[in-house]
XYZ file of C-alpha atoms in Angstrom:
633
model
C -33.315 66.167 -14.041
C -30.545 66.503 -11.434
C -28.488 63.867 -13.223
C -28.813 65.757 -16.497
C -27.644 69.010 -14.874
C -24.710 67.249 -13.198
C -23.609 65.651 -16.503
C -23.895 68.980 -18.303
C -21.713 70.566 -15.659
C -19.010 67.934 -16.130
C -19.113 68.419 -19.880
C -18.733 72.178 -19.466
C -15.805 71.689 -17.119
C -14.143 69.425 -19.667
C -14.540 72.043 -22.390
C -13.027 74.713 -20.136
C -10.092 72.453 -19.242
C -9.351 71.551 -22.850
C -9.695 75.179 -23.811
C -6.924 76.072 -21.381
C -4.468 73.674 -23.088
C -2.500 74.598 -26.173
C -2.945 71.353 -28.138
C -0.821 72.818 -30.922
C 2.186 72.130 -28.691
C 1.920 68.459 -29.642
C 3.013 69.387 -33.149
C 6.005 71.364 -31.960
C 9.477 69.776 -32.268
C 11.022 68.358 -29.092
C 13.921 70.052 -27.341
C 16.406 67.586 -28.873
C 16.522 65.007 -31.627
C 17.212 62.256 -29.071
C 14.763 59.364 -29.237
C 12.877 59.017 -25.961
C 12.077 55.502 -24.684
C 9.521 55.775 -21.910
C 8.759 52.176 -20.877
C 11.781 50.466 -19.319
C 10.507 46.906 -19.700
C 11.036 46.020 -23.376
C 14.781 46.033 -22.750
C 14.573 43.910 -19.578
C 14.420 40.338 -20.798
C 15.849 38.537 -17.767
C 13.664 35.841 -16.132
C 11.047 37.788 -14.215
C 8.484 35.176 -13.196
C 8.371 31.753 -11.630
C 6.181 29.132 -13.309
C 4.907 26.044 -11.499
C 4.270 22.709 -13.168
C 4.692 18.950 -13.230
C 7.290 17.219 -15.403
C 6.157 13.694 -14.522
C 2.511 12.718 -14.948
C 1.087 9.394 -16.172
C -2.241 8.787 -17.892
C -4.158 5.709 -19.045
C -1.566 5.465 -21.846
C 0.884 4.103 -19.231
C 0.147 0.398 -18.993
C 0.761 0.264 -15.234
C -1.897 2.979 -14.888
C -4.449 2.135 -17.574
C -4.621 -1.586 -16.833
C -5.319 -1.027 -13.130
C -8.152 1.442 -13.418
C -7.060 4.773 -14.865
C -9.487 5.713 -17.637
C -8.293 9.299 -18.189
C -6.040 9.994 -21.153
C -3.701 12.888 -22.000
C -6.565 15.235 -22.927
C -8.139 14.961 -19.471
C -4.696 15.387 -17.877
C -4.063 18.651 -19.734
C -7.583 19.934 -19.057
C -7.188 19.228 -15.347
C -3.768 20.914 -15.218
C -5.242 23.973 -16.960
C -7.761 24.334 -14.132
C -10.826 22.523 -15.472
C -12.940 20.183 -13.364
C -12.805 16.541 -14.460
C -14.205 13.274 -13.142
C -11.534 10.986 -11.741
C -11.325 7.345 -12.783
C -13.346 6.421 -9.686
C -16.016 9.009 -10.474
C -14.992 11.756 -8.058
C -15.134 15.391 -9.186
C -11.584 16.764 -9.150
C -10.162 20.244 -9.646
C -7.039 22.203 -8.757
C -7.282 25.214 -6.478
C -5.235 27.085 -9.116
C -4.157 25.945 -12.595
C -0.623 24.824 -13.300
C 1.530 26.786 -15.724
C 2.924 23.728 -17.529
C 2.693 19.958 -17.697
C 4.689 17.068 -19.128
C 2.617 13.960 -19.786
C 5.425 11.441 -19.342
C 3.737 8.128 -20.086
C 5.819 4.962 -19.963
C 7.259 4.101 -23.372
C 6.893 0.375 -22.719
C 3.844 -0.719 -24.806
C 2.578 2.837 -24.835
C -1.217 3.059 -24.958
C -1.874 -0.662 -24.466
C -4.829 -0.156 -22.088
C -6.841 2.150 -24.416
C -6.104 -0.209 -27.318
C -7.501 -3.110 -25.311
C -10.550 -1.127 -24.248
C -11.389 -0.180 -27.834
C -10.698 -3.683 -29.246
C -8.281 -2.110 -31.689
C -8.165 -4.255 -34.854
C -4.403 -3.867 -35.245
C -3.898 -5.033 -31.669
C -6.052 -8.110 -32.324
C -3.763 -9.141 -35.181
C -1.239 -10.109 -32.506
C -1.704 -13.494 -30.811
C -0.555 -12.057 -27.482
C -2.742 -8.995 -28.008
C -5.825 -11.209 -28.555
C -5.008 -13.238 -25.452
C -4.749 -10.211 -23.181
C -7.753 -8.571 -24.850
C -9.933 -11.608 -24.212
C -8.899 -11.698 -20.561
C -9.846 -8.043 -20.144
C -13.217 -8.484 -21.843
C -13.899 -11.561 -19.686
C -13.465 -9.432 -16.559
C -10.032 -10.854 -15.777
C -8.154 -7.561 -15.892
C -5.695 -8.506 -13.143
C -4.722 -11.674 -15.001
C -4.234 -9.608 -18.146
C -2.075 -7.137 -16.263
C 0.021 -9.956 -14.810
C 0.602 -11.281 -18.323
C 2.048 -7.886 -19.211
C 4.133 -7.760 -16.016
C 5.757 -11.059 -17.029
C 6.774 -9.561 -20.363
C 8.096 -6.300 -18.964
C 9.968 -8.095 -16.154
C 11.800 -10.305 -18.650
C 12.076 -7.412 -21.160
C 10.352 -9.557 -23.777
C 8.390 -7.120 -25.928
C 5.170 -8.828 -27.113
C 5.186 -6.573 -30.206
C 8.890 -6.829 -30.992
C 9.692 -5.747 -34.532
C 6.402 -3.883 -34.992
C 6.258 -0.339 -33.673
C 3.024 0.595 -35.446
C 0.858 0.515 -32.301
C 3.381 2.510 -30.276
C 3.740 5.040 -33.103
C -0.045 5.466 -33.339
C -0.462 6.077 -29.603
C 2.612 8.328 -29.439
C 1.167 10.528 -32.164
C -2.196 10.667 -30.387
C -0.349 11.887 -27.297
C 1.595 14.514 -29.219
C -1.673 15.670 -30.800
C -3.148 16.243 -27.327
C -0.064 18.225 -26.305
C -0.356 20.372 -29.415
C -4.066 20.931 -28.831
C -3.650 22.206 -25.272
C -0.364 24.059 -25.668
C -1.188 27.770 -25.509
C 1.958 29.946 -25.517
C 1.739 32.656 -22.896
C -0.934 30.879 -20.877
C -0.173 27.160 -20.574
C 2.682 24.991 -21.829
C 2.009 21.383 -22.787
C 5.406 19.759 -23.215
C 5.889 16.604 -25.259
C 7.667 13.870 -23.345
C 7.771 10.255 -22.190
C 9.309 8.080 -19.500
C 12.089 5.607 -20.238
C 11.512 3.140 -17.413
C 14.805 1.376 -16.803
C 14.512 -1.138 -13.938
C 17.558 -3.438 -13.911
C 16.746 -6.147 -11.349
C 13.752 -4.037 -10.295
C 15.864 -1.046 -9.255
C 14.815 2.451 -10.300
C 16.853 4.167 -13.013
C 13.877 5.879 -14.674
C 14.287 9.020 -16.791
C 11.685 11.430 -18.148
C 12.635 12.693 -21.619
C 11.339 16.159 -22.565
C 11.251 17.715 -26.035
C 11.816 21.422 -26.581
C 9.935 21.328 -29.894
C 6.453 20.407 -31.049
C 4.489 17.611 -32.661
C 5.942 17.905 -36.166
C 9.394 17.196 -34.753
C 8.471 14.635 -32.090
C 6.434 12.522 -34.523
C 9.608 11.649 -36.436
C 10.573 9.160 -33.721
C 9.056 6.454 -31.522
C 10.175 6.603 -27.861
C 12.928 4.303 -26.681
C 11.890 1.863 -23.938
C 13.528 -0.521 -21.510
C 12.769 -3.287 -24.026
C 15.544 -1.640 -26.061
C 17.974 -1.047 -23.195
C 18.245 -0.421 -19.447
C 21.565 1.430 -19.812
C 21.438 5.242 -19.476
C 24.435 5.572 -21.791
C 22.434 3.954 -24.586
C 19.566 6.356 -23.810
C 21.944 9.313 -24.208
C 23.077 8.056 -27.615
C 19.439 7.588 -28.632
C 18.739 11.187 -27.541
C 21.664 12.417 -29.637
C 20.351 10.548 -32.648
C 16.808 11.798 -31.982
C 17.996 15.407 -31.902
C 19.646 14.941 -35.271
C 16.552 13.261 -36.704
C 13.870 15.578 -35.306
C 15.605 18.938 -35.116
C 14.330 19.315 -31.544
C 16.522 19.494 -28.459
C 15.928 16.973 -25.664
C 16.809 16.639 -22.000
C 16.253 13.846 -19.486
C 15.330 14.038 -15.793
C 16.229 10.999 -13.620
C 14.124 10.313 -10.525
C 13.949 8.277 -7.334
C 17.552 7.447 -6.584
C 16.214 6.519 -3.140
C 14.841 3.257 -4.598
C 17.706 2.539 -6.989
C 19.654 0.443 -4.460
C 22.720 2.606 -4.966
C 22.674 2.669 -8.763
C 21.480 6.231 -9.464
C 24.758 7.934 -8.527
C 27.056 4.940 -8.736
C 30.843 5.076 -9.072
C 30.831 2.693 -12.025
C 28.926 2.451 -15.281
C 25.887 0.193 -15.328
C 26.838 -2.295 -18.043
C 30.622 -2.404 -18.194
C 31.172 -1.669 -14.473
C 34.059 0.617 -15.369
C 34.841 3.566 -13.084
C 33.116 6.668 -14.409
C 35.491 8.898 -16.340
C 35.587 12.373 -17.865
C 33.724 11.286 -20.996
C 30.929 9.707 -18.954
C 30.667 12.802 -16.740
C 30.506 15.114 -19.748
C 27.786 13.083 -21.474
C 25.710 12.707 -18.334
C 25.591 16.460 -17.738
C 24.940 17.131 -21.420
C 21.774 15.047 -21.374
C 20.685 15.158 -17.725
C 20.967 18.732 -16.409
C 18.213 18.139 -13.824
C 17.223 15.614 -11.183
C 13.778 15.039 -9.667
C 14.611 15.218 -5.981
C 11.127 14.898 -4.503
C 7.930 13.125 -5.582
C 5.290 10.670 -4.393
C 7.768 7.849 -3.771
C 9.608 9.755 -1.065
C 11.884 12.742 -0.710
C 15.462 12.461 -1.961
C 17.202 15.597 -0.696
C 19.075 13.952 2.143
C 18.931 11.155 4.701
C 19.397 11.303 8.489
C 22.200 8.746 8.336
C 24.090 10.891 5.825
C 23.305 14.190 7.555
C 23.011 13.406 11.285
C 23.351 17.082 12.287
C 20.459 18.174 10.070
C 17.206 17.990 12.042
C 15.187 18.367 8.818
C 16.897 15.530 6.906
C 14.380 12.843 7.867
C 11.524 14.052 5.679
C 9.108 11.664 3.935
C 11.939 9.129 3.779
C 11.719 5.991 1.615
C 14.782 3.821 2.275
C 13.495 0.254 2.473
C 13.448 -1.479 -0.883
C 12.884 -1.178 -4.603
C 10.592 -2.848 -7.139
C 12.848 -5.917 -7.204
C 14.030 -8.570 -4.745
C 17.189 -6.689 -3.721
C 17.787 -5.804 -0.073
C 18.608 -2.213 0.773
C 21.752 -1.627 2.837
C 23.178 1.517 4.510
C 26.207 1.350 2.204
C 23.929 2.247 -0.732
C 22.738 5.561 0.750
C 25.617 7.794 -0.455
C 24.801 6.808 -4.047
C 21.074 7.571 -3.705
C 20.559 11.063 -2.244
C 20.897 14.514 -3.750
C 23.110 16.266 -1.211
C 25.564 13.388 -1.057
C 25.662 13.279 -4.878
C 26.562 16.978 -4.882
C 29.404 16.311 -2.443
C 30.719 13.376 -4.436
C 30.333 15.413 -7.620
C 32.864 18.009 -6.537
C 35.263 15.197 -5.668
C 34.915 13.922 -9.213
C 35.378 17.421 -10.597
C 38.668 17.719 -8.721
C 39.771 14.390 -10.181
C 38.312 14.458 -13.700
C 37.853 18.143 -14.414
C 34.117 17.515 -14.939
C 31.350 17.062 -12.373
C 29.000 14.178 -13.320
C 26.439 15.209 -10.692
C 26.197 18.944 -11.318
C 22.436 18.932 -11.774
C 19.659 21.344 -10.913
C 16.660 20.034 -9.012
C 12.909 19.908 -9.529
C 9.982 18.174 -7.891
C 7.098 16.468 -9.678
C 4.354 13.978 -8.908
C 4.798 10.637 -10.717
C 1.022 10.384 -10.331
C -0.576 7.559 -12.336
C -4.108 8.996 -12.058
C -3.812 11.677 -14.805
C -4.372 14.169 -11.957
C -1.456 16.330 -10.874
C -2.537 16.904 -7.256
C 0.068 17.993 -4.713
C -1.920 19.757 -1.988
C -2.351 17.708 1.174
C -6.134 18.345 1.226
C -6.585 17.379 -2.458
C -4.444 14.261 -2.828
C -5.700 11.669 -5.304
C -3.098 9.022 -4.598
C -0.466 7.227 -6.613
C -2.785 5.091 -8.789
C -6.539 4.911 -9.475
C -7.300 2.171 -6.892
C -5.797 4.476 -4.231
C -7.907 7.518 -5.033
C -9.742 9.091 -2.046
C -12.024 6.610 -0.264
C -12.466 4.871 3.070
C -10.996 1.663 1.625
C -8.106 0.237 3.677
C -6.133 0.062 0.411
C -5.827 3.867 0.523
C -3.347 3.388 3.399
C -2.299 -0.266 3.351
C -1.511 -1.116 -0.273
C 2.145 -2.088 -0.834
C 3.760 0.265 -3.361
C 7.325 -1.057 -3.421
C 9.004 -4.024 -1.774
C 6.332 -6.488 -2.934
C 8.955 -9.179 -3.496
C 10.264 -9.002 0.071
C 8.555 -10.944 2.835
C 9.672 -8.714 5.692
C 7.266 -5.884 6.550
C 10.097 -3.425 7.140
C 11.275 -3.898 3.531
C 8.011 -2.544 2.104
C 6.675 0.920 1.378
C 2.958 1.327 1.938
C 0.452 3.730 0.410
C 0.213 5.796 3.600
C 3.907 6.616 3.136
C 3.227 8.177 -0.260
C 3.866 11.921 -0.378
C 1.579 14.533 -1.897
C 4.607 15.841 -3.768
C 5.914 17.682 -5.700
C 6.195 20.607 -8.134
C 8.810 21.979 -10.512
C 9.353 25.745 -10.258
C 11.002 27.421 -13.259
C 12.277 31.011 -13.519
C 11.658 32.276 -17.063
C 10.494 35.398 -18.886
C 7.535 33.794 -20.650
C 5.354 30.713 -20.504
C 6.403 28.902 -23.670
C 8.011 25.574 -24.434
C 11.195 27.270 -25.531
C 11.580 29.642 -22.551
C 10.759 27.015 -19.917
C 12.904 24.313 -21.548
C 15.852 26.703 -21.798
C 15.491 27.592 -18.111
C 15.529 23.891 -17.255
C 18.636 23.374 -19.371
C 20.454 26.193 -17.562
C 19.187 24.862 -14.180
C 17.373 28.014 -13.083
C 14.800 25.878 -11.325
C 13.836 24.648 -7.889
C 11.767 21.892 -6.276
C 8.871 22.174 -3.896
C 7.189 19.370 -2.001
C 3.813 20.479 -3.313
C 3.136 24.102 -2.414
C 3.839 27.190 -4.494
C 6.175 29.156 -2.276
C 8.376 31.521 -4.282
C 12.142 31.500 -3.823
C 14.810 33.575 -5.524
C 18.577 33.323 -4.971
C 21.574 35.224 -6.314
C 25.226 34.671 -5.502
C 28.112 37.079 -6.094
C 31.032 38.825 -4.450
C 29.771 42.387 -4.016
C 26.215 42.132 -2.673
C 25.353 44.040 0.485
C 22.438 43.830 2.903
C 21.000 46.992 1.319
C 20.573 45.115 -1.966
C 17.693 43.191 -0.389
C 15.681 46.406 -0.286
C 16.325 47.499 -3.858
C 13.351 47.900 -6.146
C 15.505 46.458 -8.955
C 16.523 43.455 -6.839
C 16.367 40.881 -9.661
C 17.992 43.093 -12.287
C 20.935 43.770 -9.975
C 21.121 40.080 -9.109
C 21.662 39.175 -12.756
C 24.029 42.086 -13.438
C 26.300 41.541 -10.444
C 25.923 37.849 -9.720
C 24.486 34.521 -10.823
C 21.101 32.893 -10.120
C 20.399 29.389 -8.836
C 22.014 26.868 -11.164
C 24.927 29.226 -11.838
C 28.676 29.226 -11.193
C 31.058 31.399 -9.215
C 34.709 30.955 -10.114
C 38.126 32.010 -8.864
C 37.156 34.473 -6.129
C 38.914 37.852 -6.422
C 41.447 38.546 -3.716
C 39.768 39.114 -0.379
C 36.296 38.475 -1.756
C 33.825 36.003 -0.250
C 30.711 34.486 -1.875
C 27.661 36.415 -0.730
C 24.064 35.431 -1.290
C 20.775 37.271 -1.538
C 17.666 35.181 -0.842
C 14.002 36.092 -0.970
C 11.163 33.715 -0.071
C 7.420 34.353 -0.146
C 4.822 31.890 1.087
C 2.240 30.268 -1.164
C -0.548 32.849 -1.451
C -3.092 30.240 -0.340
C -0.784 28.295 1.924
C 1.233 28.236 5.101
C 3.598 30.801 6.555
C 7.365 30.246 6.489
C 9.429 28.884 9.350
C 12.956 29.619 8.105
C 15.440 29.964 5.261
C 18.552 27.798 5.321
C 21.697 27.707 3.205
C 23.212 24.243 2.807
C 26.896 24.320 1.989
C 29.046 21.406 0.891
C 32.780 21.647 0.273
C 35.934 19.692 -0.527
C 38.962 20.147 1.736
C 42.641 19.972 0.805
C 42.766 16.288 1.723
C 39.950 15.460 -0.714
C 37.337 14.911 1.991
C 33.848 16.384 1.698
C 31.910 18.236 4.378
C 28.508 19.851 4.772
C 26.901 22.420 7.036
C 23.383 23.799 7.369
C 23.071 27.511 8.171
C 19.865 29.136 9.400
C 20.008 32.538 7.687
C 16.501 33.948 8.276
C 13.607 32.856 10.444
C 10.246 33.927 11.781
C 9.510 35.262 15.243
C 11.921 36.279 17.977
C 13.760 32.992 18.326
C 17.476 32.999 19.056
C 19.928 30.211 18.200
C 20.898 28.111 21.229
C 24.396 27.305 22.406
C 24.507 24.530 19.844
C 23.674 27.033 17.096
C 20.248 25.486 16.515
C 16.944 27.339 16.428
C 14.008 26.166 18.498
C 11.115 24.688 16.466
C 8.669 27.220 15.086
C 5.720 25.608 16.872
C 2.685 23.715 15.660
C -0.888 24.980 15.245
C -2.221 21.776 13.646
C -5.526 20.548 15.065
C -5.353 16.852 14.211
C -8.999 16.109 14.997
C -10.244 18.918 12.740
C -7.412 18.626 10.163
C -6.797 22.368 10.358
C -4.042 24.869 11.146
C -3.601 28.633 11.452
C -0.966 31.096 10.271
C -0.664 32.525 13.775
C 3.022 31.499 13.684
C 5.650 31.874 11.004
C 6.115 34.712 8.521
C 4.601 35.344 5.084
C 7.932 36.671 3.788
C 11.576 36.139 4.696
C 14.786 37.367 3.152
C 18.492 37.092 3.870
C 21.874 38.541 2.965
C 24.385 35.855 3.860
C 28.150 35.742 3.522
C 29.996 32.431 3.856
C 31.793 32.692 7.226
C 34.278 29.892 6.503
C 35.131 30.419 2.851
C 38.422 29.118 1.494
C 39.036 30.321 -2.085
C 41.038 27.163 -2.843
C 38.190 24.772 -2.008
C 35.416 23.654 -4.336
C 31.972 24.192 -2.861
C 28.250 24.328 -3.579
C 25.451 26.270 -1.931
C 21.718 25.691 -2.158
C 18.762 27.115 -0.287
C 16.093 25.240 1.630
C 12.948 27.105 2.690
C 10.727 25.414 5.255
C 7.084 26.145 6.016
C 5.293 25.867 9.358
C 3.548 22.554 10.116
C 0.272 21.795 8.335
C -1.927 18.659 8.351
C -0.615 15.741 6.280
C -2.942 14.170 3.693
C -3.472 11.147 5.942
C -4.831 13.512 8.601
C -7.208 15.130 6.114
C -8.352 11.646 5.064
C -9.056 10.670 8.657
C -11.212 13.776 9.107
C -13.067 13.349 5.816
C -13.692 9.585 5.829
C -13.497 8.800 9.531
C -10.638 6.397 8.894
C -7.689 5.781 11.176
C -4.212 6.136 9.649
C -1.421 3.857 10.863
C 0.144 4.984 14.119
C 3.453 5.563 12.316
C 1.930 8.090 9.904
C 2.881 11.691 10.736
C -0.097 13.889 11.556
C 1.621 17.059 10.310
C 4.135 17.956 7.612
C 6.486 20.874 7.015
C 6.478 21.410 3.252
C 9.573 22.965 1.764
C 11.480 24.132 -1.292
C 14.989 23.211 -2.441
C 16.784 25.426 -4.940
C 19.306 24.335 -7.499
C 22.806 25.051 -6.169
C 25.267 27.766 -7.014
C 28.666 26.120 -7.418
C 32.040 27.638 -6.549
C 35.216 26.557 -8.329
C 38.722 27.896 -7.621
C 39.629 27.645 -11.324
């Protein structure tokens, strides 16, 4: 009864309120004929969101994954990336804490889909004498022997199906069908792509090729493989031809210069050994606007030998050997690491007029488990046999350097990083918007977490601009974002940068923001300097200009940490204190988190295993932005 009375009272009040309004006023003409636009956002189409994804994931369609235990194909990979729970190849339930925004299944082009074809006793495969031989080995329980038969072929670049691309075409089109099925514009982007796995003498020159378009376009080709060529210049010509044939744009992302034995950023071309020239530089940047600077096989931002004054340069370093018999030497380092490539790039620009190493940077996984896992407490390893377990192989398996007898020439599974992610600034989650952002280099790399970083460079920014509610809009109007260019500084003007960084919502606080500058002096010599521009707590730089460490809350025994140190948010307005308008330069931002337990520490807690003594117990995850380049002309 009371409820009825109360409702009746509300109804009466509504009638009285409406009765006091003159609703006829809605029909009256406005004060002017000017069209009123109330919502400001339809006109603001600049990139307003960062999307996180993986541009480098392998499934059972990659022979070096499928023939050593991975049973999950592209469909499971997309489902997992979209946030669904799946069973791993070893039977473990697996799920991401939060879905990814996009994924590139980049299976190796070399005998694409061989493992599923063997498993299903595909009749077309059995028409091949070699196919029957390998099939019979697999069915007889001799999978390792079968895999070794394939390794012999790939090592000698002797394609067992030479002249017949029907199997590769079939499996390629199955992969593109999975991408089309799970691509959902606005929610999740499933890119079409593949890996061209160039390994001259076992050295890493791999590239991931990514299509902007969809299945109807991609199905017009069959991916190029290292059976066809190991020369990147031939890949670029193939990409040009593929664009003309398919009507889709393509880009390629090289990775792992740290195990290329100096070939990734070499001074000469691979095949002809001619010094790189303007034409080479132009073509390389046309087809390879990005570089994968961090992933499972080590971090490639810098090296302590190259950057001895950078206390954060020795991070998840892989500098021992490659997949071949070659011996790594210190002289190779300048042609393997990102920061040094940037420095050498501006030297080339001064000489050639074009910078061959003017790339943006991303991170990705290179996981061969179909599971894109980058969190330290959810790391499923490089390949299926190294998925979570108490097996010694989880730590001790040799990943690279197998052909070298010396222990210090090998990289072991415990050295593998739970890295990384590609972060893309775009205005919508679609193939076209994300691909275009990659092409213009408005991207950054993280070593696995989802910290958000935004950077603008210009000549007129002030400290007050950090507080503006229209921070991003002003950044685009009055400056350039990461991946952009500043040219010919106006008289008396100095490059000024606005940086904002926010921690991963479910992750660790931030230690500091740094700006890394590299420049070319009048004598043609390159230099670098790391500037701390914002940091947590009340620390003060010492006499040497260095900040004290942020601290460490990691409890190794419990594999835990707290956010009692660090800051959830940092920002900076920074003006280059040593700018010379006549000198070429680049600037990129590095954001570093507080220490958290490394995956080997989580494993020790979960399984009761003991990691090698050399394995770090904690890790400081980080982000690297694409640079902003300055040119005096």
